[in-house]
XYZ file of C-alpha atoms in Angstrom:
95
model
C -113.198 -136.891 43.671
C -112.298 -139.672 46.487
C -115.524 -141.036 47.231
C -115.781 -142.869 50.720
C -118.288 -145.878 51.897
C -118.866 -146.565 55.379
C -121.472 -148.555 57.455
C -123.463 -147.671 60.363
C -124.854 -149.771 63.062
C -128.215 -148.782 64.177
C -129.710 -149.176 67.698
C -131.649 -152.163 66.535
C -127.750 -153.581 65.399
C -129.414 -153.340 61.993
C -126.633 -152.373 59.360
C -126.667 -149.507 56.283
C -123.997 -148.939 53.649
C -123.827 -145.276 53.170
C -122.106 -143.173 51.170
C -119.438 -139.951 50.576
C -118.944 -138.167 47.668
C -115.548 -136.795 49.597
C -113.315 -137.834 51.740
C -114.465 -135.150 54.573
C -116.357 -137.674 56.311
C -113.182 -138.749 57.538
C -113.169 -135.429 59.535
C -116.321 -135.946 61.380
C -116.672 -140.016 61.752
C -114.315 -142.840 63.335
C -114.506 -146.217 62.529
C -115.378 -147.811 65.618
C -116.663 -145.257 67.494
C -120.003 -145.307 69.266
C -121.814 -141.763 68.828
C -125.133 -140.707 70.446
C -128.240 -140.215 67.411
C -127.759 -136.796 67.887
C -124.343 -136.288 67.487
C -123.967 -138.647 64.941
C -126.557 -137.500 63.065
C -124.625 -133.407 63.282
C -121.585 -135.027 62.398
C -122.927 -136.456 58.891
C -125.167 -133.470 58.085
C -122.072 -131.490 58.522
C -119.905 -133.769 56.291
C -121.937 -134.620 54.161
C -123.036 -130.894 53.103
C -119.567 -130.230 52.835
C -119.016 -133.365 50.673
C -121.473 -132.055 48.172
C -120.154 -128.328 48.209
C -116.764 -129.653 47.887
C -118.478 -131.195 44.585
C -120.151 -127.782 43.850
C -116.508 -126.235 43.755
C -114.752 -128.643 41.809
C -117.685 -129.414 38.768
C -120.642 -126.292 39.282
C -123.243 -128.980 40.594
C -123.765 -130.263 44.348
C -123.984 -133.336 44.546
C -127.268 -135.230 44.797
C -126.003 -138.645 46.089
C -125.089 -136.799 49.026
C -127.912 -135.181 49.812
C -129.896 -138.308 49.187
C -127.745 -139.954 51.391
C -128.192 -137.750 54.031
C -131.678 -137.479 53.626
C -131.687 -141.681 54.071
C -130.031 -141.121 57.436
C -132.649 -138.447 58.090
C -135.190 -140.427 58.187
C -133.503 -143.462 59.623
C -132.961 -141.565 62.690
C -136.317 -140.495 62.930
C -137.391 -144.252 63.674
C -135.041 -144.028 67.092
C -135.873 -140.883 67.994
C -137.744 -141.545 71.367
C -134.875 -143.549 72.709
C -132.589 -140.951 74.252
C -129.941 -143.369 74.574
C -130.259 -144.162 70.892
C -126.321 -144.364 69.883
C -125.272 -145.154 66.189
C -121.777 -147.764 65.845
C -119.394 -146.751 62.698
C -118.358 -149.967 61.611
C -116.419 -149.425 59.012
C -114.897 -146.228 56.511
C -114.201 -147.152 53.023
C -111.952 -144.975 50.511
């Protein structure tokens, strides 16, 4: 499977490499794009769920990676929560 890296800018401007185990991401995040904690954070549970079910499909297995990764971002976000105009910067999708 395509797998896809792409960076995040936190509120702080603090940067994480993340990863894709699919190329679905590219469905639900721009590079570039500026999207409030909340929607970003819908966006990549969305994508990245279906990144690991696409895995499920293809070899009987989700994949972990992506629910790690996810579960990274989880509790990134946590650490902005009480900002409601927390917003999270794409910098940059990798395939």
């Amino acid at each position: 499977m395509p797998e896809v890296r792409f960076t995040v800018r936190w509120p702080d401007d603090s940067v994480t490499d993340c990863y894709s185990p699919s190329t679905v991401i590219h469905d639900y995040l721009q590079a570039g794009e500026r999207y409030p904690l909340d929607d970003f954070m819908q966006r990549s549970r969305t994508a990245l769920n279906l990144a690991s079910e696409r895995v499920r499909l293809k070899y009987g297995y989700a994949c972990s990676s992506a629910m790690d990764q996810l579960e990274r971002l989880e509790a990134r976000a946590l650490t902005y929560q009480s900002d409601p105009a927390a917003a999270v910067t794409l910098v940059a999708l990798r395939s």
